Coordinates of N, CA and C in Angstrom, one line a residue:
Y202 N -71.4 13.2 -17.4 CA -71.3 12.5 -16.1 C -70.5 11.3 -16.2
D203 N -70.7 10.4 -17.2 CA -69.9 9.2 -17.3 C -68.4 9.5 -17.5
R204 N -68.1 10.5 -18.2 CA -66.7 10.9 -18.4 C -66.1 11.4 -17.1
I205 N -66.8 12.1 -16.3 CA -66.2 12.6 -15.1 C -66.1 11.4 -14.1
V206 N -67.0 10.5 -14.1 CA -66.9 9.4 -13.2 C -65.7 8.5 -13.5
S207 N -65.5 8.3 -14.8 CA -64.4 7.4 -15.3 C -63.0 8.1 -15.1
N208 N -63.0 9.4 -15.2 CA -61.8 10.2 -15.1 C -62.0 11.3 -14.0
E209 N -61.8 10.9 -12.8 CA -62.1 11.8 -11.7 C -61.2 13.1 -11.7
I210 N -61.8 14.2 -11.5 CA -61.0 15.5 -11.5 C -60.3 15.6 -10.1
K211 N -59.0 15.7 -10.1 CA -58.2 15.8 -8.9 C -57.3 17.0 -9.0
L212 N -57.1 17.7 -7.9 CA -56.1 18.8 -7.9 C -54.7 18.2 -7.8
Q213 N -53.8 18.9 -8.3 CA -52.4 18.4 -8.4 C -51.8 18.3 -6.9
S214 N -52.2 19.2 -6.1 CA -51.7 19.2 -4.7 C -52.2 18.0 -3.9
D215 N -53.4 17.6 -4.2 CA -54.0 16.4 -3.5 C -53.2 15.2 -4.0
S216 N -52.9 15.1 -5.3 CA -52.2 13.9 -5.8 C -50.8 13.9 -5.2
L217 N -50.1 15.0 -5.1 CA -48.8 15.0 -4.6 C -48.8 14.6 -3.1
T218 N -49.8 15.1 -2.4 CA -49.9 14.8 -1.0 C -50.1 13.3 -0.8
L219 N -50.9 12.7 -1.6 CA -51.2 11.3 -1.5 C -49.9 10.5 -1.8
K220 N -49.2 10.9 -2.8 CA -47.9 10.2 -3.1 C -46.9 10.3 -2.0
G221 N -46.9 11.5 -1.4 CA -46.0 11.8 -0.3 C -46.3 10.9 0.9
D222 N -47.7 10.8 1.2 CA -48.1 9.9 2.3 C -47.7 8.5 2.1
V223 N -47.9 8.0 0.8 CA -47.5 6.6 0.5 C -46.0 6.4 0.7
K224 N -45.2 7.3 0.2 CA -43.8 7.2 0.4 C -43.4 7.2 1.9
A225 N -44.0 8.1 2.6 CA -43.7 8.2 4.1 C -44.1 6.9 4.8
M226 N -45.3 6.3 4.4 CA -45.7 5.1 5.0 C -44.7 3.9 4.6
G227 N -44.2 3.9 3.4 CA -43.3 2.9 3.0 C -42.0 3.1 3.7
F228 N -41.5 4.3 3.9 CA -40.2 4.5 4.6 C -40.3 4.1 6.1
D229 N -41.5 4.5 6.7 CA -41.7 4.1 8.1 C -41.7 2.6 8.2
L230 N -42.4 1.9 7.3 CA -42.5 0.4 7.3 C -41.1 -0.2 7.2
F231 N -40.3 0.4 6.2 CA -38.9 -0.2 6.0 C -38.0 0.1 7.3
Q232 N -38.2 1.3 7.8 CA -37.4 1.6 9.0 C -37.8 0.7 10.2
G233 N -39.1 0.4 10.3 CA -39.5 -0.5 11.4 C -39.0 -1.9 11.2
V234 N -39.0 -2.4 10.0 CA -38.4 -3.7 9.7 C -36.9 -3.8 10.0
T235 N -36.2 -2.7 9.6 CA -34.8 -2.6 9.8 C -34.5 -2.6 11.3
K236 N -35.2 -1.8 12.1 CA -35.0 -1.8 13.5 C -35.3 -3.1 14.1
K237 N -36.3 -3.8 13.7 CA -36.6 -5.1 14.2 C -35.5 -6.1 13.9
K238 N -35.0 -6.1 12.7 CA -33.9 -7.0 12.3 C -32.6 -6.7 13.2
L239 N -32.4 -5.4 13.4 CA -31.2 -5.0 14.2 C -31.4 -5.5 15.6
A240 N -32.6 -5.3 16.2 CA -32.8 -5.8 17.5 C -32.7 -7.3 17.7
N241 N -33.2 -8.0 16.7 CA -33.1 -9.5 16.7 C -31.6 -9.9 16.6
Y242 N -30.8 -9.2 15.7 CA -29.4 -9.5 15.6 C -28.7 -9.3 16.9
T243 N -29.0 -8.1 17.5 CA -28.3 -7.8 18.8 C -28.6 -8.8 19.9
Q244 N -29.9 -9.2 19.9 CA -30.3 -10.2 20.9 C -29.6 -11.5 20.7
E245 N -29.6 -11.9 19.4 CA -28.9 -13.2 19.1 C -27.5 -13.2 19.4
S246 N -26.8 -12.0 19.2 CA -25.4 -11.9 19.5 C -25.1 -12.0 21.0
E247 N -26.0 -11.3 21.7 CA -25.9 -11.4 23.2 C -26.1 -12.8 23.7
N248 N -27.0 -13.5 23.1 CA -27.3 -14.9 23.5 C -26.1 -15.8 23.2
M249 N -25.5 -15.6 22.0 CA -24.3 -16.4 21.7 C -23.2 -16.1 22.6
L250 N -23.0 -14.8 22.9 CA -21.9 -14.5 23.8 C -22.1 -15.1 25.2
K251 N -23.3 -15.0 25.7 CA -23.7 -15.6 27.0 C -23.4 -17.1 27.0
R252 N -23.9 -17.7 25.9 CA -23.7 -19.2 25.9 C -22.2 -19.6 25.8
S253 N -21.4 -18.8 25.1 CA -20.0 -19.1 25.0 C -19.3 -18.9 26.4
K254 N -19.7 -17.9 27.1 CA -19.1 -17.7 28.5 C -19.5 -18.9 29.4
E255 N -20.7 -19.3 29.2 CA -21.2 -20.5 30.0 C -20.4 -21.7 29.7
L256 N -20.1 -22.0 28.4 CA -19.4 -23.1 28.0 C -17.9 -23.1 28.5
L257 N -17.3 -21.8 28.4 CA -16.0 -21.7 28.9 C -15.9 -21.9 30.4
G258 N -16.9 -21.4 31.1 CA -17.0 -21.6 32.5 C -17.1 -23.0 32.9
Q259 N -17.9 -23.8 32.1 CA -18.0 -25.2 32.4 C -16.7 -25.9 32.2
Q260 N -16.0 -25.6 31.1 CA -14.7 -26.2 30.8 C -13.7 -25.9 31.9
R261 N -13.7 -24.7 32.4 CA -12.8 -24.3 33.5 C -13.1 -25.0 34.8
D262 N -14.4 -25.2 35.1 CA -14.7 -25.9 36.3 C -14.3 -27.3 36.2
R263 N -14.4 -27.9 35.1 CA -14.0 -29.3 34.9 C -12.5 -29.5 35.0
G264 N -11.8 -28.4 34.7 CA -10.4 -28.6 34.7 C -9.9 -28.9 33.3
S265 N -8.8 -28.3 32.9 CA -8.2 -28.6 31.6 C -6.8 -29.1 31.7
R266 N -6.4 -29.9 30.7 CA -5.2 -30.6 30.8 C -4.3 -30.0 29.6
F267 N -3.1 -29.7 29.9 CA -2.2 -29.1 28.9 C -1.3 -30.3 28.4
Y268 N -1.3 -30.4 27.1 CA -0.4 -31.5 26.5 C 0.8 -30.8 25.9
I269 N 1.9 -31.4 26.1 CA 3.2 -31.0 25.6 C 3.5 -31.8 24.3
A270 N 3.7 -31.1 23.2 CA 4.0 -31.9 22.0 C 5.5 -32.2 22.0
N271 N 5.8 -33.5 21.8 CA 7.2 -33.9 21.8 C 7.7 -34.4 20.4
R272 N 6.8 -34.2 19.4 CA 7.2 -34.6 18.0 C 7.1 -33.4 17.1
I273 N 8.1 -33.2 16.2 CA 8.0 -32.1 15.3 C 6.9 -32.2 14.3
D274 N 6.4 -33.4 14.1 CA 5.3 -33.6 13.2 C 4.0 -32.8 13.6
H275 N 3.9 -32.5 14.9 CA 2.7 -31.8 15.4 C 2.7 -30.4 15.0
V276 N 3.8 -29.8 14.7 CA 3.9 -28.4 14.4 C 3.2 -28.1 13.1
K277 N 3.4 -28.9 12.0 CA 2.8 -28.6 10.7 C 1.3 -28.4 10.7
P278 N 0.5 -29.3 11.2 CA -0.9 -29.1 11.2 C -1.4 -27.9 12.1
M279 N -0.7 -27.7 13.2 CA -1.0 -26.5 14.0 C -0.8 -25.2 13.2
F280 N 0.4 -25.2 12.5 CA 0.7 -24.0 11.7 C -0.3 -23.8 10.5
E281 N -0.7 -24.9 9.9 CA -1.7 -24.8 8.8 C -3.0 -24.2 9.2
V282 N -3.4 -24.4 10.5 CA -4.6 -23.9 11.0 C -4.5 -22.4 11.4
S283 N -3.3 -22.1 12.0 CA -3.2 -20.8 12.7 C -2.5 -19.7 11.9
W284 N -1.9 -20.0 10.7 CA -1.0 -19.1 10.0 C -1.7 -17.8 9.6
G285 N -3.0 -17.9 9.2 CA -3.7 -16.7 8.7 C -3.8 -15.6 9.8
P286 N -4.4 -16.0 10.9 CA -4.5 -14.9 12.0 C -3.2 -14.5 12.5
I287 N -2.2 -15.4 12.5 CA -0.8 -14.9 12.9 C -0.2 -13.9 12.0
L288 N -0.4 -14.1 10.7 CA 0.1 -13.2 9.7 C -0.6 -11.8 9.8
A289 N -1.9 -11.9 10.0 CA -2.7 -10.6 10.2 C -2.2 -9.8 11.4
A290 N -2.0 -10.6 12.5 CA -1.6 -9.9 13.8 C -0.2 -9.3 13.6
F291 N 0.8 -10.0 13.1 CA 2.1 -9.5 12.9 C 2.1 -8.3 12.0
S292 N 1.4 -8.4 10.8 CA 1.4 -7.3 9.9 C 0.7 -6.0 10.5
G293 N -0.4 -6.2 11.1 CA -1.1 -5.1 11.7 C -0.3 -4.4 12.8
L294 N 0.3 -5.1 13.7 CA 1.1 -4.5 14.7 C 2.4 -3.9 14.2
L295 N 3.0 -4.5 13.2 CA 4.2 -3.9 12.7 C 4.0 -2.6 11.9
E296 N 2.8 -2.6 11.3 CA 2.5 -1.4 10.5 C 2.0 -0.2 11.4
D297 N 1.4 -0.5 12.5 CA 0.8 0.5 13.4 C 1.7 1.0 14.5
S298 N 2.6 0.1 15.0 CA 3.4 0.4 16.1 C 4.8 0.8 15.8
D299 N 5.3 1.7 16.6 CA 6.7 2.2 16.4 C 7.6 1.8 17.6
S300 N 7.0 1.0 18.5 CA 7.7 0.5 19.7 C 8.8 -0.5 19.2
D301 N 10.0 -0.3 19.7 CA 11.1 -1.2 19.3 C 10.8 -2.6 19.8
E302 N 10.3 -2.8 21.0 CA 10.0 -4.1 21.5 C 8.9 -4.8 20.6
T303 N 7.9 -4.1 20.3 CA 6.8 -4.7 19.5 C 7.3 -5.0 18.1
V304 N 8.1 -4.1 17.5 CA 8.6 -4.3 16.1 C 9.5 -5.5 16.1
Q305 N 10.4 -5.6 17.1 CA 11.3 -6.8 17.1 C 10.5 -8.1 17.3
A306 N 9.5 -8.1 18.1 CA 8.7 -9.3 18.4 C 8.0 -9.7 17.1
C307 N 7.5 -8.8 16.3 CA 6.8 -9.1 15.1 C 7.8 -9.6 14.0
L308 N 9.0 -9.0 13.9 CA 10.0 -9.4 13.0 C 10.5 -10.8 13.3
N309 N 10.6 -11.1 14.6 CA 11.0 -12.5 15.0 C 9.9 -13.5 14.6
G310 N 8.6 -13.0 14.8 CA 7.5 -13.9 14.3 C 7.6 -14.2 12.8
F311 N 7.8 -13.1 12.0 CA 7.9 -13.3 10.6 C 9.1 -14.3 10.3
Q312 N 10.2 -14.1 10.9 CA 11.4 -15.0 10.7 C 11.0 -16.4 11.0
Y313 N 10.5 -16.7 12.1 CA 10.2 -18.1 12.5 C 9.2 -18.7 11.6
C314 N 8.1 -17.9 11.2 CA 7.1 -18.5 10.4 C 7.6 -18.8 9.0
I315 N 8.4 -17.9 8.5 CA 9.0 -18.2 7.1 C 9.9 -19.4 7.2
Q316 N 10.7 -19.5 8.2 CA 11.5 -20.7 8.4 C 10.7 -22.0 8.5
L317 N 9.6 -21.9 9.2 CA 8.7 -23.1 9.3 C 8.2 -23.4 8.0
G318 N 7.7 -22.4 7.2 CA 7.2 -22.7 5.9 C 8.3 -23.3 5.0
C319 N 9.5 -22.9 5.1 CA 10.6 -23.4 4.3 C 10.9 -24.9 4.7
F320 N 10.9 -25.1 6.0 CA 11.3 -26.4 6.6 C 10.3 -27.5 6.2
F321 N 9.0 -27.1 6.2 CA 7.9 -28.1 5.9 C 7.5 -28.1 4.5
G322 N 8.1 -27.2 3.7 CA 7.7 -27.1 2.3 C 6.3 -26.7 2.1
M323 N 5.8 -25.7 2.9 CA 4.5 -25.2 2.9 C 4.5 -23.9 2.0
D324 N 4.2 -24.1 0.7 CA 4.4 -23.0 -0.2 C 3.4 -21.8 0.0
V325 N 2.2 -22.1 0.3 CA 1.2 -21.0 0.5 C 1.6 -20.2 1.7
Q326 N 1.9 -20.8 2.8 CA 2.2 -20.1 4.1 C 3.5 -19.3 3.9
R327 N 4.5 -20.0 3.3 CA 5.8 -19.3 3.1 C 5.6 -18.0 2.2
D328 N 4.9 -18.2 1.1 CA 4.7 -17.1 0.2 C 3.9 -16.0 0.9
G329 N 3.0 -16.3 1.8 CA 2.1 -15.3 2.5 C 3.0 -14.5 3.4
F330 N 3.8 -15.1 4.2 CA 4.7 -14.3 5.1 C 5.8 -13.6 4.4
V331 N 6.3 -14.1 3.4 CA 7.4 -13.4 2.6 C 6.7 -12.2 1.9
G332 N 5.5 -12.4 1.4 CA 4.9 -11.3 0.7 C 4.5 -10.2 1.7
G333 N 4.0 -10.6 2.9 CA 3.6 -9.6 4.0 C 4.8 -8.8 4.4
L334 N 6.0 -9.5 4.6 CA 7.2 -8.8 5.0 C 7.7 -7.9 3.9
S335 N 7.5 -8.3 2.7 CA 7.9 -7.4 1.6 C 7.1 -6.1 1.5
K336 N 5.8 -6.2 1.7 CA 5.0 -5.0 1.7 C 5.4 -4.1 2.8
L337 N 5.8 -4.6 4.0 CA 6.2 -3.7 5.1 C 7.6 -3.1 4.9
T338 N 8.3 -3.4 3.8 CA 9.5 -2.7 3.5 C 9.2 -1.3 3.0
F339 N 8.0 -1.1 2.4 CA 7.6 0.2 1.9 C 8.5 0.6 0.7
L340 N 9.1 -0.3 0.0 CA 9.9 0.0 -1.2 C 9.1 0.2 -2.4
D341 N 7.8 -0.2 -2.4 CA 7.0 -0.1 -3.6 C 6.0 1.0 -3.5
N342 N 6.2 2.0 -2.6 CA 5.3 3.1 -2.5 C 6.1 4.4 -2.1
V343 N 5.4 5.5 -2.0 CA 6.1 6.8 -1.8 C 5.9 7.2 -0.3
R344 N 5.4 6.3 0.5 CA 5.3 6.7 1.9 C 6.7 6.9 2.6
E345 N 6.7 7.6 3.7 CA 7.9 7.9 4.4 C 8.4 6.6 5.0
M346 N 9.6 6.3 4.8 CA 10.2 5.0 5.3 C 10.7 5.3 6.7
K347 N 10.5 4.4 7.6 CA 10.9 4.5 9.0 C 12.0 3.4 9.3
R348 N 12.5 3.5 10.6 CA 13.5 2.5 11.0 C 13.0 1.1 10.9
K349 N 11.7 0.9 11.2 CA 11.2 -0.5 11.2 C 11.1 -1.0 9.8
N350 N 10.9 -0.1 8.8 CA 10.9 -0.6 7.4 C 12.3 -1.0 7.0
I351 N 13.3 -0.3 7.4 CA 14.7 -0.7 7.1 C 15.0 -2.0 7.7
R352 N 14.5 -2.2 8.9 CA 14.8 -3.5 9.6 C 14.0 -4.6 8.9
S353 N 12.9 -4.3 8.3 CA 12.2 -5.3 7.5 C 13.0 -5.7 6.3
I354 N 13.6 -4.7 5.6 CA 14.4 -5.0 4.4 C 15.6 -5.9 4.8
R355 N 16.2 -5.6 5.9 CA 17.4 -6.4 6.3 C 17.0 -7.8 6.6
L356 N 15.8 -8.0 7.3 CA 15.4 -9.3 7.6 C 15.0 -10.1 6.3
L357 N 14.4 -9.5 5.4 CA 14.1 -10.1 4.1 C 15.3 -10.6 3.4
L358 N 16.4 -9.8 3.4 CA 17.6 -10.2 2.7 C 18.3 -11.2 3.5
Q359 N 18.2 -11.1 4.8 CA 18.9 -12.2 5.7 C 18.2 -13.5 5.5
L360 N 16.9 -13.5 5.4 CA 16.2 -14.8 5.2 C 16.5 -15.4 3.8
A361 N 16.7 -14.5 2.8 CA 17.0 -15.0 1.5 C 18.4 -15.6 1.5
N362 N 19.3 -15.0 2.3 CA 20.7 -15.5 2.4 C 20.8 -16.8 3.1
E363 N 20.0 -17.0 4.1 CA 20.0 -18.2 5.0 C 19.2 -19.3 4.5
N364 N 18.0 -19.0 3.8 CA 17.1 -20.0 3.4 C 16.8 -20.0 1.9
G365 N 17.8 -19.5 1.2 CA 17.6 -19.3 -0.3 C 17.2 -20.6 -1.0
D366 N 17.7 -21.7 -0.6 CA 17.5 -23.0 -1.3 C 16.0 -23.5 -1.1
H367 N 15.3 -22.9 -0.1 CA 14.0 -23.4 0.1 C 12.9 -22.3 -0.1
L368 N 13.3 -21.1 -0.6 CA 12.3 -20.1 -0.9 C 11.4 -20.3 -2.1
R369 N 12.0 -21.0 -3.1 CA 11.3 -21.3 -4.3 C 10.6 -20.1 -4.9
S370 N 9.2 -20.1 -5.0 CA 8.5 -19.0 -5.7 C 8.6 -17.7 -4.9
S371 N 9.0 -17.8 -3.6 CA 9.1 -16.5 -2.8 C 10.3 -15.7 -3.2
W372 N 11.2 -16.2 -4.0 CA 12.3 -15.4 -4.5 C 11.8 -14.2 -5.3
L373 N 10.6 -14.3 -5.8 CA 10.1 -13.1 -6.6 C 10.1 -11.9 -5.7
E374 N 9.6 -12.0 -4.5 CA 9.5 -10.8 -3.6 C 10.9 -10.3 -3.2
V375 N 11.8 -11.3 -3.0 CA 13.2 -10.9 -2.7 C 13.8 -10.1 -3.8
L376 N 13.7 -10.6 -5.1 CA 14.2 -10.0 -6.2 C 13.6 -8.6 -6.5
K377 N 12.3 -8.5 -6.2 CA 11.7 -7.1 -6.3 C 12.3 -6.2 -5.3
C378 N 12.5 -6.7 -4.1 CA 13.2 -5.8 -3.1 C 14.5 -5.4 -3.5
I379 N 15.3 -6.3 -4.0 CA 16.7 -5.9 -4.5 C 16.6 -4.9 -5.6
S380 N 15.7 -5.1 -6.5 CA 15.6 -4.2 -7.7 C 15.2 -2.8 -7.2
Q381 N 14.3 -2.7 -6.3 CA 13.9 -1.4 -5.7 C 15.0 -0.7 -5.0
L382 N 15.8 -1.5 -4.3 CA 17.0 -1.0 -3.6 C 18.0 -0.4 -4.6
E383 N 18.2 -1.2 -5.6 CA 19.2 -0.7 -6.7 C 18.7 0.6 -7.3
K384 N 17.4 0.6 -7.6 CA 16.8 1.8 -8.2 C 16.9 3.1 -7.3
L385 N 16.7 2.9 -6.0 CA 16.8 4.0 -5.0 C 18.3 4.4 -4.9
Q386 N 19.2 3.5 -5.0 CA 20.6 3.8 -4.9 C 21.0 4.6 -6.1
L387 N 20.5 4.2 -7.3 CA 20.9 5.0 -8.5 C 20.3 6.4 -8.5
I388 N 19.0 6.5 -8.0 CA 18.4 7.8 -7.9 C 19.2 8.7 -6.9
G389 N 19.6 8.1 -5.8 CA 20.3 8.9 -4.8 C 21.6 9.3 -5.2
S390 N 22.3 8.6 -6.1 CA 23.6 8.9 -6.5 C 23.6 9.9 -7.7
G391 N 22.4 10.2 -8.2 CA 22.3 11.1 -9.4 C 22.6 10.4 -10.7
A392 N 22.6 9.1 -10.8 CA 23.0 8.4 -12.0 C 21.8 8.0 -12.8
R393 N 20.6 8.6 -12.5 CA 19.4 8.2 -13.2 C 19.4 8.5 -14.6
D394 N 19.8 9.7 -15.0 CA 19.7 10.1 -16.4 C 20.7 9.3 -17.2
S395 N 21.9 9.1 -16.7 CA 23.0 8.4 -17.5 C 22.6 7.0 -17.7
V396 N 21.9 6.4 -16.7 CA 21.5 5.0 -16.8 C 20.4 4.9 -17.9
F397 N 19.5 5.8 -17.9 CA 18.5 5.8 -18.9 C 19.0 6.0 -20.3
L398 N 20.0 6.9 -20.4 CA 20.7 7.1 -21.7 C 21.4 5.9 -22.2
Q399 N 22.0 5.2 -21.3 CA 22.7 3.9 -21.7 C 21.7 2.9 -22.2
Q400 N 20.6 2.8 -21.5 CA 19.5 1.8 -21.9 C 19.0 2.2 -23.3
E401 N 18.8 3.5 -23.5 CA 18.3 3.9 -24.8 C 19.3 3.6 -25.9
S402 N 20.6 3.8 -25.6 CA 21.6 3.6 -26.6 C 21.7 2.1 -27.0
K403 N 21.4 1.3 -26.0 CA 21.5 -0.2 -26.3 C 20.3 -0.7 -27.0
T404 N 19.2 0.1 -27.0 CA 17.9 -0.4 -27.6 C 18.1 -0.3 -29.1
P405 N 17.9 -1.4 -29.9 CA 18.1 -1.3 -31.3 C 17.0 -0.5 -32.0
T406 N 17.4 0.3 -33.0 CA 16.4 1.2 -33.7 C 16.0 0.5 -35.0
K407 N 14.8 0.8 -35.3 CA 14.2 0.2 -36.6 C 14.6 1.1 -37.7
K408 N 15.0 0.5 -38.8 CA 15.4 1.3 -40.1 C 14.3 1.0 -41.1

């Protein structure tokens, strides 16, 4: 009797059913907490959106004043703050759109931003836009090249020619572009094998 009391006899099906019920209760509890968090997040987002609209409406009712910057020094801090979203917008539009008008507007934006970075000596911003434009040339991958990619190559080489003295570390992307163009030209002319043979003949052999 004592042994049976201390070690109760249970059928295997009862034990499995109990474990299944516990797991089901745990899942229901987790699902309930998740739904509650999602509902709270949604409500908080709606409140923030509503509050933002109210603040914008208040500012509009008060009237806003537009200030015209008349000094070039004002451009640098504004560019330091806004260059990241600008780069993302130009890169995304240029990659997704095939419209000539959109492509040209984005390329103009790249050109002006790179020139601003060169003029003010802003290395991070200049390198960011030059690197973004270099990626849009599609010279470093096997994807099909389009007209907008060729225009990106031309713009990159044009900027190197016009602003070469101020590109500094951004010259690395330009040289990569030139190297890839040379490689494609050699492959297209069928001179690939002969070039490799010349390189191998110039390589010193160990004796």
